[in-house]
Coordinates of C-alpha atoms in Angstrom, one line a residue:
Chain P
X14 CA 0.0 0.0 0.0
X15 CA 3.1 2.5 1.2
X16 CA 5.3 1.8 -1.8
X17 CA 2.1 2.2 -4.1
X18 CA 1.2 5.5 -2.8
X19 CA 5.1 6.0 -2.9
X20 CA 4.7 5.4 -7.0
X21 CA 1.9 7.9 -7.0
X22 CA 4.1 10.7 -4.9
X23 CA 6.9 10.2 -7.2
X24 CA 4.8 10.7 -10.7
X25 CA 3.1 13.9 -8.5
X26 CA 6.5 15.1 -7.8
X27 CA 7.6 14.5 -11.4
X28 CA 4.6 16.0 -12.8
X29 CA 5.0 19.3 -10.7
X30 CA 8.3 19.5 -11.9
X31 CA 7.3 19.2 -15.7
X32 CA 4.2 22.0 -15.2
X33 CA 7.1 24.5 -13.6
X34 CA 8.2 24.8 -16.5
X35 CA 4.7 26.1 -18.0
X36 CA 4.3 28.5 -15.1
X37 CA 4.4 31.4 -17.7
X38 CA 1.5 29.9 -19.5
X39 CA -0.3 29.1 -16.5
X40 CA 0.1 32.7 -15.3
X41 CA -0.3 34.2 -18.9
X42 CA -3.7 31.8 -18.9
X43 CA -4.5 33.6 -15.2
X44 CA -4.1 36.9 -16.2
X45 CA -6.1 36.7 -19.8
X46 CA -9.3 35.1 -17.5
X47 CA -8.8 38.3 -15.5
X48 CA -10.2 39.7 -18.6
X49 CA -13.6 37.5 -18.7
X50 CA -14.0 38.5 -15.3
X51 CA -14.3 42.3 -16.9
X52 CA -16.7 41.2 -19.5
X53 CA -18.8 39.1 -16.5
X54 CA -18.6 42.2 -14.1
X55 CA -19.5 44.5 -17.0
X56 CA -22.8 42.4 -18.2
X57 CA -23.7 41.5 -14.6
X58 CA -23.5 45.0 -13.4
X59 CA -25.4 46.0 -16.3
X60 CA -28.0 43.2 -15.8
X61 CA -28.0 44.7 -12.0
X62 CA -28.9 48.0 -12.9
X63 CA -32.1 49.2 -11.0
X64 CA -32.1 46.0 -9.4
X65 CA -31.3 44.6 -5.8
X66 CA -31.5 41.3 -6.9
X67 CA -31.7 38.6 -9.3
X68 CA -33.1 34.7 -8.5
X69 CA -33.1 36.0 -5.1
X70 CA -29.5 37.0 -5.2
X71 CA -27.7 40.2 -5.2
X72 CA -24.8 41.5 -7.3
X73 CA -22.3 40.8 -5.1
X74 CA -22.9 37.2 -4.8
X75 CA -22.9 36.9 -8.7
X76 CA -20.0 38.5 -8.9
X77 CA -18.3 36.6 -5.9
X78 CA -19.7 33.0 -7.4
X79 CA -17.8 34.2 -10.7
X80 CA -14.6 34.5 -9.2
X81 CA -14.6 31.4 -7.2
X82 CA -15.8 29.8 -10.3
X83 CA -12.5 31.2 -12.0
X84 CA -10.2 30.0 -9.0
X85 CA -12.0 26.6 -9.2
X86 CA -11.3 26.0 -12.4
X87 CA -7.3 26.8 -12.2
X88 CA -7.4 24.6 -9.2
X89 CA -10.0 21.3 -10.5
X90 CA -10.9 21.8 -13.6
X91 CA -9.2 19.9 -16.5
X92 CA -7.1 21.6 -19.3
X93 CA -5.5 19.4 -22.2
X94 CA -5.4 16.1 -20.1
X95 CA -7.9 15.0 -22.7
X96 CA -5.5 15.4 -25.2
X97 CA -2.3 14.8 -23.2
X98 CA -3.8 11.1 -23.0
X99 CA -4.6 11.1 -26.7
X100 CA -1.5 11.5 -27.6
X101 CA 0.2 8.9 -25.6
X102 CA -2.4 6.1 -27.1
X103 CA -1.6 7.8 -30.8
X104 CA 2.0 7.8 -30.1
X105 CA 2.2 4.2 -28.7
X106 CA 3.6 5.7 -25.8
X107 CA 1.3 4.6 -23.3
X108 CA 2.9 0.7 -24.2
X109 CA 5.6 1.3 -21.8
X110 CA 2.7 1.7 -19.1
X111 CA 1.2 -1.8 -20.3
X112 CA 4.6 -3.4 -19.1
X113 CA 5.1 -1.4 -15.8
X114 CA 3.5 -2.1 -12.2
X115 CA 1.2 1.0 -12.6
X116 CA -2.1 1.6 -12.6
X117 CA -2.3 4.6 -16.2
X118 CA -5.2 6.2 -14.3
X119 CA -3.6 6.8 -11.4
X120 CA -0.7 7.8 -12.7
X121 CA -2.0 10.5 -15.1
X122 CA -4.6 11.5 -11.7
X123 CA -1.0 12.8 -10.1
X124 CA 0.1 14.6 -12.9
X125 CA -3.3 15.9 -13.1
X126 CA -2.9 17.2 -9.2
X127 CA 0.3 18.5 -9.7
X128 CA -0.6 20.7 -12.5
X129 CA -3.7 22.1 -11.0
X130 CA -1.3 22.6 -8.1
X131 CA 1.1 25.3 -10.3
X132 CA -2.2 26.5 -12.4
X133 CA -4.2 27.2 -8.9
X134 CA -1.5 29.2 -7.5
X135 CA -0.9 31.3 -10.3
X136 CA -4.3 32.1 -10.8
X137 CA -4.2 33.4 -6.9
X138 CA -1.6 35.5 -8.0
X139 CA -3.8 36.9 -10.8
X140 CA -6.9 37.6 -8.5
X141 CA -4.4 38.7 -5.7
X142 CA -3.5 41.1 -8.7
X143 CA -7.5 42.0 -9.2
X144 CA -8.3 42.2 -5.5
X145 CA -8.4 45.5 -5.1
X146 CA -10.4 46.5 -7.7
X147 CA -13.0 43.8 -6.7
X148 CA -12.6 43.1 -3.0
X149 CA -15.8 45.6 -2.2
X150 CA -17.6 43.5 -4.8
X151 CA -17.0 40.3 -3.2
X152 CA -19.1 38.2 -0.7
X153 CA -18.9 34.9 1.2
X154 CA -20.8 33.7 3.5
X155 CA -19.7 32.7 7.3
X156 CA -21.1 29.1 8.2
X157 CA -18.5 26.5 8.8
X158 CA -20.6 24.0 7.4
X159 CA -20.0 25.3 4.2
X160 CA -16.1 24.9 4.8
X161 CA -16.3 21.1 5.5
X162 CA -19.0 20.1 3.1
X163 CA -17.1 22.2 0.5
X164 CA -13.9 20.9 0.8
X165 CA -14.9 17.4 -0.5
X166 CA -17.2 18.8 -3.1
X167 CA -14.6 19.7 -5.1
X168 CA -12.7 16.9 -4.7
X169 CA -15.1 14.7 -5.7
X170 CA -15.4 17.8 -8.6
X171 CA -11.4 16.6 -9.6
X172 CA -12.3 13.6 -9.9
X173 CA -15.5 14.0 -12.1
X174 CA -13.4 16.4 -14.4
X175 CA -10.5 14.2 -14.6
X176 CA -12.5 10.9 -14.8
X177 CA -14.5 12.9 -17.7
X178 CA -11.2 14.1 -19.5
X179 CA -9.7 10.4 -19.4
X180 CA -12.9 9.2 -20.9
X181 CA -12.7 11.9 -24.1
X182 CA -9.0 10.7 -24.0
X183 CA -9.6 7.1 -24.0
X184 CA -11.9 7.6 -27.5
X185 CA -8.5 7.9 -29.1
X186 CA -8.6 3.6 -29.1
X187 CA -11.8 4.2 -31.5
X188 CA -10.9 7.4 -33.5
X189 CA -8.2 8.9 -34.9
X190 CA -9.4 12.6 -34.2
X191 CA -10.9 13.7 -31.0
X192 CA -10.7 17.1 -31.3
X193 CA -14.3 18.0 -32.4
X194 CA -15.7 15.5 -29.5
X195 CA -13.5 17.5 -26.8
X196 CA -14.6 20.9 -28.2
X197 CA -18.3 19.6 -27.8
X198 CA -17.9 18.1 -24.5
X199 CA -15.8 21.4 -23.0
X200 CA -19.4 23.2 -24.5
X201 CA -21.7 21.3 -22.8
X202 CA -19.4 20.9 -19.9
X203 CA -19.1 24.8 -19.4
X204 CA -22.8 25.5 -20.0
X205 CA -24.4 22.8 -18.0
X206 CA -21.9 23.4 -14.9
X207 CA -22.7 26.6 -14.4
X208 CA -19.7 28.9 -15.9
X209 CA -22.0 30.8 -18.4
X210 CA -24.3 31.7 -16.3
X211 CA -25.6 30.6 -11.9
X212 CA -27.4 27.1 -13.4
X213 CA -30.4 28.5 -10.7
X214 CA -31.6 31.3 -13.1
X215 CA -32.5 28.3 -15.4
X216 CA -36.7 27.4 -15.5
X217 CA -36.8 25.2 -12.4
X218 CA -37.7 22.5 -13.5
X219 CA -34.3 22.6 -16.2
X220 CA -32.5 23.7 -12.4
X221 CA -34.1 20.4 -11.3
X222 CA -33.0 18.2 -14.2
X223 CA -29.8 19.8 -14.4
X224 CA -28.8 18.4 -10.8
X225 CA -28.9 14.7 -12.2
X226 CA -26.5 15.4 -14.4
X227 CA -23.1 15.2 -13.7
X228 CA -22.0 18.5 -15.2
X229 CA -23.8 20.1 -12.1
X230 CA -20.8 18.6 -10.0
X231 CA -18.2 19.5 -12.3
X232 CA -18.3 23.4 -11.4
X233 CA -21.3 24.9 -9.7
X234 CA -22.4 22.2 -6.9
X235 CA -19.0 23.3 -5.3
X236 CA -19.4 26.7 -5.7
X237 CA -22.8 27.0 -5.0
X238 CA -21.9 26.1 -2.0
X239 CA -19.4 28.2 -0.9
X240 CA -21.1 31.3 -2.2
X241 CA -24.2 30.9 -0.3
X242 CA -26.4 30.0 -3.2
X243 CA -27.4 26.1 -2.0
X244 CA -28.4 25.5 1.7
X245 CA -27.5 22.6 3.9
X246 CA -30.2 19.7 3.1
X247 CA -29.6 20.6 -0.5
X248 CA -25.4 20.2 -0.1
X249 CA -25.7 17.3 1.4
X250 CA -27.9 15.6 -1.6
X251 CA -25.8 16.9 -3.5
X252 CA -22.9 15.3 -2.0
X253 CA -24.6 11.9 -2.6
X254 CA -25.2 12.5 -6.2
X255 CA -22.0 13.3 -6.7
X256 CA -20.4 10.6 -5.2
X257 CA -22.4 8.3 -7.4
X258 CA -21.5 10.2 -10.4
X259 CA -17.6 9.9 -9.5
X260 CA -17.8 6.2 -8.9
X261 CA -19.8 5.4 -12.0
X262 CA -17.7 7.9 -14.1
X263 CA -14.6 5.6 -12.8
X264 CA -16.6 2.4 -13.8
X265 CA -17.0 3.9 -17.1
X266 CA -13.3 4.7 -17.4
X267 CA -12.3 1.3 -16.3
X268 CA -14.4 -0.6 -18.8
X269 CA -13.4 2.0 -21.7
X270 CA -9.9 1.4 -20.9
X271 CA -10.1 -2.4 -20.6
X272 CA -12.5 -2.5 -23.8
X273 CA -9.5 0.1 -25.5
X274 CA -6.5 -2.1 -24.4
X275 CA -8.2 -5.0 -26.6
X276 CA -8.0 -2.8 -29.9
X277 CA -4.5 -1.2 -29.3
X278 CA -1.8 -2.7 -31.4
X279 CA 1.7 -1.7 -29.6
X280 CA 4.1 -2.0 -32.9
X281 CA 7.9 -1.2 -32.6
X282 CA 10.3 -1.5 -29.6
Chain I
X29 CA -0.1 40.6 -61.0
X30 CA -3.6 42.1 -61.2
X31 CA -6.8 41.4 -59.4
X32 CA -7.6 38.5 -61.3
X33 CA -4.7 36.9 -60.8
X34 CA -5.3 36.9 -56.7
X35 CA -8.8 36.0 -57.8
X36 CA -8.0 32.6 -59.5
X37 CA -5.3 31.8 -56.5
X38 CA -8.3 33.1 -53.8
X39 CA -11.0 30.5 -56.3
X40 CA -8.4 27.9 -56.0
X41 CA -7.7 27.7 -52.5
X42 CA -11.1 28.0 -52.0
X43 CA -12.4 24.9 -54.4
X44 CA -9.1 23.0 -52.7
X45 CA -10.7 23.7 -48.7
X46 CA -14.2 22.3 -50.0
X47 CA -13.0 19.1 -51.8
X48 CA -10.9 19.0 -48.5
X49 CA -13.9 19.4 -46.4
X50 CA -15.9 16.9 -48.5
X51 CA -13.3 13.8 -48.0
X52 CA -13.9 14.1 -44.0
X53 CA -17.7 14.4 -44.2
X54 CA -18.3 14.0 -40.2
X55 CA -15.5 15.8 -39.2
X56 CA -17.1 19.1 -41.2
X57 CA -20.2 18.0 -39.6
X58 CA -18.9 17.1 -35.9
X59 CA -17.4 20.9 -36.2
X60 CA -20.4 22.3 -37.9
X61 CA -22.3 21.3 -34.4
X62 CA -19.2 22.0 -31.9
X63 CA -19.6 26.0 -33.2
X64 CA -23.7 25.5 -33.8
X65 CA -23.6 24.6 -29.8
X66 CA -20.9 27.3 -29.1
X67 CA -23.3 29.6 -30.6
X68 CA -25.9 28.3 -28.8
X69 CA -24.3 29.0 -25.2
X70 CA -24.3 32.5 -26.0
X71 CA -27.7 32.7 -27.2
X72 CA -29.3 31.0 -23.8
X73 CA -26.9 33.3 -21.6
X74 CA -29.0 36.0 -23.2
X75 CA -32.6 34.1 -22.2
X76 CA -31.3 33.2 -19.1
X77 CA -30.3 36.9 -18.5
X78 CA -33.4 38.7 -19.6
X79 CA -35.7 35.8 -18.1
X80 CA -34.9 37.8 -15.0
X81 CA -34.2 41.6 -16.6
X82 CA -36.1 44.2 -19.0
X83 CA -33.0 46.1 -19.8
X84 CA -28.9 45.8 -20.2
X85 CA -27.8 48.9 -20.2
X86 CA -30.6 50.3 -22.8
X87 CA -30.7 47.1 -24.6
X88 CA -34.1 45.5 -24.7
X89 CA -34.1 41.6 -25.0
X90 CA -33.7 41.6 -29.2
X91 CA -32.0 44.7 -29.4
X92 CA -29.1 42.6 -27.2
X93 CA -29.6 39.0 -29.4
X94 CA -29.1 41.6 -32.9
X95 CA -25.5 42.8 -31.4
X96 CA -24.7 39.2 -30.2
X97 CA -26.0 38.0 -33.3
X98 CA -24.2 40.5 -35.5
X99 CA -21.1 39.7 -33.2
X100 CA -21.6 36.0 -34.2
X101 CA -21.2 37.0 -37.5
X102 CA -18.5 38.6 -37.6
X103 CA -16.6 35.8 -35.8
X104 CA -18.0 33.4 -38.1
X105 CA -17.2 35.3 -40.9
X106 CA -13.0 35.2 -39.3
X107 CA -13.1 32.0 -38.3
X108 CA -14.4 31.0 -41.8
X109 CA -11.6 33.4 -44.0
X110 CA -8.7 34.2 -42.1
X111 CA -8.5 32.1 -38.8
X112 CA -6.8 28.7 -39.9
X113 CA -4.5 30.4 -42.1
X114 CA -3.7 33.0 -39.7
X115 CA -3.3 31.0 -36.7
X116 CA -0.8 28.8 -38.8
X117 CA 1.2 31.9 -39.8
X118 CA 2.5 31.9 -36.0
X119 CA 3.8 27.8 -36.5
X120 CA 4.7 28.6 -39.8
X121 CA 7.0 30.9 -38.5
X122 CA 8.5 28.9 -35.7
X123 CA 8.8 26.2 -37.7
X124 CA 10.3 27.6 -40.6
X125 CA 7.9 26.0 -43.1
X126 CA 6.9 30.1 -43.7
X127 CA 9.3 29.5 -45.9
X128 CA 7.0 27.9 -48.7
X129 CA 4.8 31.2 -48.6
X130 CA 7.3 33.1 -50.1
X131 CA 8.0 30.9 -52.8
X132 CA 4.6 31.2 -53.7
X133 CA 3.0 33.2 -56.9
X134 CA 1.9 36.4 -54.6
X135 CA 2.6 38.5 -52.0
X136 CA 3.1 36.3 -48.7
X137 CA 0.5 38.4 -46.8
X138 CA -2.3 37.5 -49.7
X139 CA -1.1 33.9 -49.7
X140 CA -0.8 33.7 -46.0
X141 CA -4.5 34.6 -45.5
X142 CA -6.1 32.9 -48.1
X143 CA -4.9 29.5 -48.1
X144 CA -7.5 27.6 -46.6
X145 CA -11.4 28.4 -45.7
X146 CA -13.8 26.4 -42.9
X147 CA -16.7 25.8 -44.5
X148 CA -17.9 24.6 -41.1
X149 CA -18.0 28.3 -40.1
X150 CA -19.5 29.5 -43.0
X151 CA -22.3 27.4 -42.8
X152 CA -22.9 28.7 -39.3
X153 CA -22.7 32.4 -40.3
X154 CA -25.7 31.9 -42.0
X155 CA -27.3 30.5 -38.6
X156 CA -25.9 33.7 -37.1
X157 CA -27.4 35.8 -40.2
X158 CA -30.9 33.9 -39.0
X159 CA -30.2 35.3 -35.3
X160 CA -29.4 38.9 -37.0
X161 CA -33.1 38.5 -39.3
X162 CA -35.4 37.2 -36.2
X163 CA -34.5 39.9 -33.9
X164 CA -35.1 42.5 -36.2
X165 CA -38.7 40.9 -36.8
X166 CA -38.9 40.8 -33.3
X167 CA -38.1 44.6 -33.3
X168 CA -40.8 45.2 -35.8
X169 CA -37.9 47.1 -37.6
X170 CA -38.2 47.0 -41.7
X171 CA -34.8 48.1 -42.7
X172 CA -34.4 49.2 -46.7
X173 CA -32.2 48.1 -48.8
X174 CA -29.7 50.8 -48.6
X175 CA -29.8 50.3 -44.3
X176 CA -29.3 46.4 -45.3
X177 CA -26.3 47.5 -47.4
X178 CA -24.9 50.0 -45.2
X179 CA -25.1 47.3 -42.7
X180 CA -23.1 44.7 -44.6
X181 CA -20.5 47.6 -45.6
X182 CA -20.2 48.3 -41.7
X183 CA -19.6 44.5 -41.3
X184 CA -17.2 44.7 -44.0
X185 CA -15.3 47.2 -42.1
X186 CA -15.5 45.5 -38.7
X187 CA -13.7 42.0 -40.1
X188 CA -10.9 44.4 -42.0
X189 CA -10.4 45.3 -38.3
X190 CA -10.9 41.3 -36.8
X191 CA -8.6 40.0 -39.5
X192 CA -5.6 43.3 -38.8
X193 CA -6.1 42.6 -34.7
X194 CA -5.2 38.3 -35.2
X195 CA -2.9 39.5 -37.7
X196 CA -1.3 42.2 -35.6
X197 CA -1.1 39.3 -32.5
X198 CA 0.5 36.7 -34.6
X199 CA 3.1 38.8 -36.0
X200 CA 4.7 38.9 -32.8
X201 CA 5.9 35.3 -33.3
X202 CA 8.6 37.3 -36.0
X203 CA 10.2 38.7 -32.6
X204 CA 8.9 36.4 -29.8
X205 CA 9.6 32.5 -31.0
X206 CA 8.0 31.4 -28.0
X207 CA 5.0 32.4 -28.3
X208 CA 2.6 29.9 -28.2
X209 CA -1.2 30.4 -28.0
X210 CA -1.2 34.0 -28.6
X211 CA -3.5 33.7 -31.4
X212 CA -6.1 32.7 -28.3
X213 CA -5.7 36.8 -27.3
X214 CA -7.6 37.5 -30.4
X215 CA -10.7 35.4 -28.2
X216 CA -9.9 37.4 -25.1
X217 CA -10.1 40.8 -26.6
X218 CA -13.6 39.9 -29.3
X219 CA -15.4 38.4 -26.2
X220 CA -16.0 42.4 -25.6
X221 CA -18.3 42.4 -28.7
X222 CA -21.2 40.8 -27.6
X223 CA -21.3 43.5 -24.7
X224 CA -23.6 46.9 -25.5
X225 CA -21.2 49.9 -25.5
X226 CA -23.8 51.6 -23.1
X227 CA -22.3 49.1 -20.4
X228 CA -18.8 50.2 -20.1
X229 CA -17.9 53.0 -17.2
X230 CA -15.1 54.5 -16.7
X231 CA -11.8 52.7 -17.3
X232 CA -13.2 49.8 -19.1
X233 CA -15.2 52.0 -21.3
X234 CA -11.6 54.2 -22.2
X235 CA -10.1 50.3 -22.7
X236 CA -12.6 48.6 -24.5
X237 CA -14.6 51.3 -26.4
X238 CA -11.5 53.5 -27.3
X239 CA -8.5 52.3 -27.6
X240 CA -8.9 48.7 -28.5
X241 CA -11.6 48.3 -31.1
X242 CA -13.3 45.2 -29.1
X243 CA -16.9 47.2 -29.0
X244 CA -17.1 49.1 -31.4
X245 CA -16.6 46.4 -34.1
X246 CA -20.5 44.9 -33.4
X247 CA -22.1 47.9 -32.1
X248 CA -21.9 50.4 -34.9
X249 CA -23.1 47.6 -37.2
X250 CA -26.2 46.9 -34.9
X251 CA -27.0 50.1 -34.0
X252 CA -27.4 51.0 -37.8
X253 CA -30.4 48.6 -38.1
X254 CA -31.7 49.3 -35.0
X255 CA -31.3 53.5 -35.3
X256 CA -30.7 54.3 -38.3
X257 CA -27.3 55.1 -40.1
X258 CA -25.7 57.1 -37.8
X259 CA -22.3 59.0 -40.7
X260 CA -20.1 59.5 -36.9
X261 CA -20.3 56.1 -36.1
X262 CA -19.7 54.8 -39.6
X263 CA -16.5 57.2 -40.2
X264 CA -15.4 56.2 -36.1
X265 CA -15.7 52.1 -37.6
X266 CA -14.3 52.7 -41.4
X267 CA -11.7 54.7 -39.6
X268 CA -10.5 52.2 -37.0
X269 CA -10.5 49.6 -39.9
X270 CA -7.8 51.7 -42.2
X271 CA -5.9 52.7 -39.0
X272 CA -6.0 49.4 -37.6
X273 CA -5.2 47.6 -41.1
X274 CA -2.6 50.0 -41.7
X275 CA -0.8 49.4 -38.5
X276 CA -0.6 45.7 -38.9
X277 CA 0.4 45.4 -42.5
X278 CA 3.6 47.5 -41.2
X279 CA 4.2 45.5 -38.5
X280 CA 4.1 42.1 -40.4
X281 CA 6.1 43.7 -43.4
X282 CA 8.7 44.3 -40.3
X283 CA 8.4 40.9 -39.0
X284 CA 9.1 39.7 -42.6
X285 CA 11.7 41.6 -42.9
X286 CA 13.6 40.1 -39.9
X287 CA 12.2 36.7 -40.9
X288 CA 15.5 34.3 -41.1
X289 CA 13.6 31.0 -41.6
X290 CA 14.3 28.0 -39.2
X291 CA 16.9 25.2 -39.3
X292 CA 16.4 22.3 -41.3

């Protein structure tokens, strides 16, 4: 169990290393979302106008969901593991992982972790940068049982990204291009979990179907929570739905990956 | 080399990108949906929004879906022309395979810009032309054919100044190697279009309204159907489009010029 978790530290360690080396992208990537932030401030505060709140919520707890939503995504949500994976099956490069005492999922997980490590930080550099000129628009709310029902939210969010990413990777065993199938996914992905708009200024009964669906745990479960915009009864639900959506998106990712494994030809030494 | 010439090249290219398109049928129709959803998301943000609103800043519901609309065209329009070809000018160049442009029967910066076309965009500019057409039925407007032209000639000028922005941002690969994903700043900085100019205050508006032509570009076009021509908004567009034009065609004729290929 030690020396397996040891395996795991090591390709963390080594992937933290690799994404060092991207810190200016990462932090280029940071600042340039500081720049959607000004477009969601601007539309929000125009939508605001007049207006104390809207779906029962006021600007500043817009505003505030938006910029969690932003530090979220730095921190959870995946990037180009999707294609990262792609690659390696394209390449033949994932054969050397088909010889090796490692579990591939696990292993790209750590990477995974260690890059949202360097991309979270840097994008606290960039809203340290923005703070402020938005501090007096931001507002959280005080209950500790938001902290520790929050916490695991979004990592049970990682997991459902990651878990989602590998999937779209996995397709590579099928088709040659994945591209257009990423591109849909990311648009569904960002609609349905809540980083166009809050998901609860949908109809309610779209709000309601929405929360089956495991884009609702990608982005906005976790978020809703810690801006204010869920209560207790509902967090806690929403825990349970989420855990079933992680453990069924592994299941899935199991089975493509054992179903993948039986199509791959590994040519070449 | 007259403008026939650049014609037959242009034609060329052009009947080369749709036999292209035509060998990989449901890839041109997987990315024919990927921007028909993309589209999409922008189009429910403004439901969504006005589901609980009467008004963004002065903008009724369809007098906002005409200026997302006409800003959907205009991107369509890019990504249809220019965006591949431009977008590979920055690789090209790190690469060294710019090379082959300048071998070619024109002047690089035609051939650079024409080579290829997505036909998967253009088929969704005319979804975004349908947006443009139902809001103004929705506005009970009845524009005549002279607004209709003055509004394509107002497009016209607003994707001179798209296409001189992405080219202005990917000439910076002649001086900074490096630069990967640059081209994405030409994203960052049109995401401002869909916005009404009426929303902007203070330093945003001086930003985004004035010196960078991000607003400008999709509101003077809309608010010409909506109001009526307006000749200072017009000149205030056509001028940004020769200033803006100008200014990169200088920049990438400098970039050229310290252009020393790649090793082989």
């Amino acid at each position: 169990m030690i020396s397996s978790l040891t395996k795991y530290c090591h390709a963390f360690l080594v992937g933290l290393q690799g994404n060092i080396v991207y810190r200016w992208n990462f932090a280029f990537r940071g600042f340039s979302s500081l720049f959607h932030l000004i477009v969601v401030f601007t539309l929000w505060g125009a939508a605001y106008a007049g207006k104390s709140s809207i779906g029962g919520f006021d600007l500043g707890q817009t505003l505030t969901y938006f910029v969690l939503l932003l530090v979220l995504q730095f921190f959870i949500g995946a990037f180009n593991e999707d294609y990262q994976i792609s690659e390696e099956i394209r390449n033949g490069l994932i054969n050397q992982f088909l010889l090796k005492p490692i579990n591939y999922f696990l292993y790209r997980f750590s990477i995974f972790l260690a890059a949202r490590l360097v991309s979270g930080l840097l994008v606290l550099v960039a809203v340290a940068v923005a703070l402020p000129f938005i501090y007096h628009h931001l507002t959280l709310p005080t209950d500790a049982w938001r902290l520790w029902l929050g916490l695991p939210a979004v990592a049970l969010s990682a997991v459902i990204q990651f878990s989602i990413a590998f999937c779209f990777g996995l397709l590579t065993f099928w088709f040659l291009e994945i591209q257009s199938f990423v591109i849909l996914s990311y648009a569904i992905e960002t609609l349905l979990g809540g980083q166009v708009f809050p998901l609860d200024l949908m109809p309610a009964s779209i709000f309601r179907i929405s929360q089956f669906l495991p884009y609702y745990y990608q982005m906005y479960f976790p978020a809703a929570i810690f801006t204010g915009r869920i209560d207790r009864t509902q967090a806690i639900e929403g825990i349970g739905i989420q855990l079933f959506w992680a453990a069924a998106l592994l299941g899935i990712a199991h089975l493509l990956w054992r179903r993948g494994l039986r199509r791959h030809t590994a040519v070449g030494g | 080399m007259g403008f026939l010439h650049y014609l037959r090249i242009w034609l060329a290219c052009a009947r080369y990108s749709i036999v292209r398109t035509m060998m990989f049928r449901f890839d041109f129709l997987m990315w024919s949906l990927v921007e028909f959803f993309w589209m999409s998301v922008n189009l429910l943000l403004v439901a969504v929004i006005y589901e609980h609103t009467d008004s963004i800043a002065g903008w009724n519901k369809y007098q906002m879906l005409l200026l997302v609309g006409t800003a959907m065209i205009l991107q369509r329009l890019m990504m249809g022309f220019f965006w591949s070809n431009l977008f590979e000018l920055g690789r090209n160049i790190r690469s060294g395979q710019f090379d082959f442009f300048l071998a070619q029967p024109g002047h690089p910066l035609f051939m650079i810009s024409t080579r290829k076309i997505d036909p998967d965009s253009l088929i969704n500019s005319i979804v975004a032309i349908a947006v443009v057409v139902y809001a103004v039925r929705q506005l009970g407007l009845h524009p005549g054919a002279v607004d209709i032209a003055l509004y394509v000639a107002l497009l016209a000028c607003a994707i001179v100044v798209h296409y001189a922005t992405v080219l202005l941002v990917v000439s910076a690969t002649f001086w900074l190697i490096g630069s990967q994903g640059i081209e994405g700043t030409y994203f960052t900085i049109f995401e401002f279009s869909r916005l009404p100019r009426e929303a902007f205050r203070g330093v945003t508006s001086v930003l985004f309204v004035y010196a960078l032509p991000a607003v400008v570009v999709s509101n003077v076009p809309a608010q010409t159907l909506i109001h009526g021509f307006q000749p200072l908004h017009a000149l205030w567009l056509l001028g940004l489009a020769v200033a803006w034009l100008t200014v990169a065609i200088f920049v990438f004729n400098r970039g050229l010029r310290r252009y020393s290929s790649a090793s082989s």
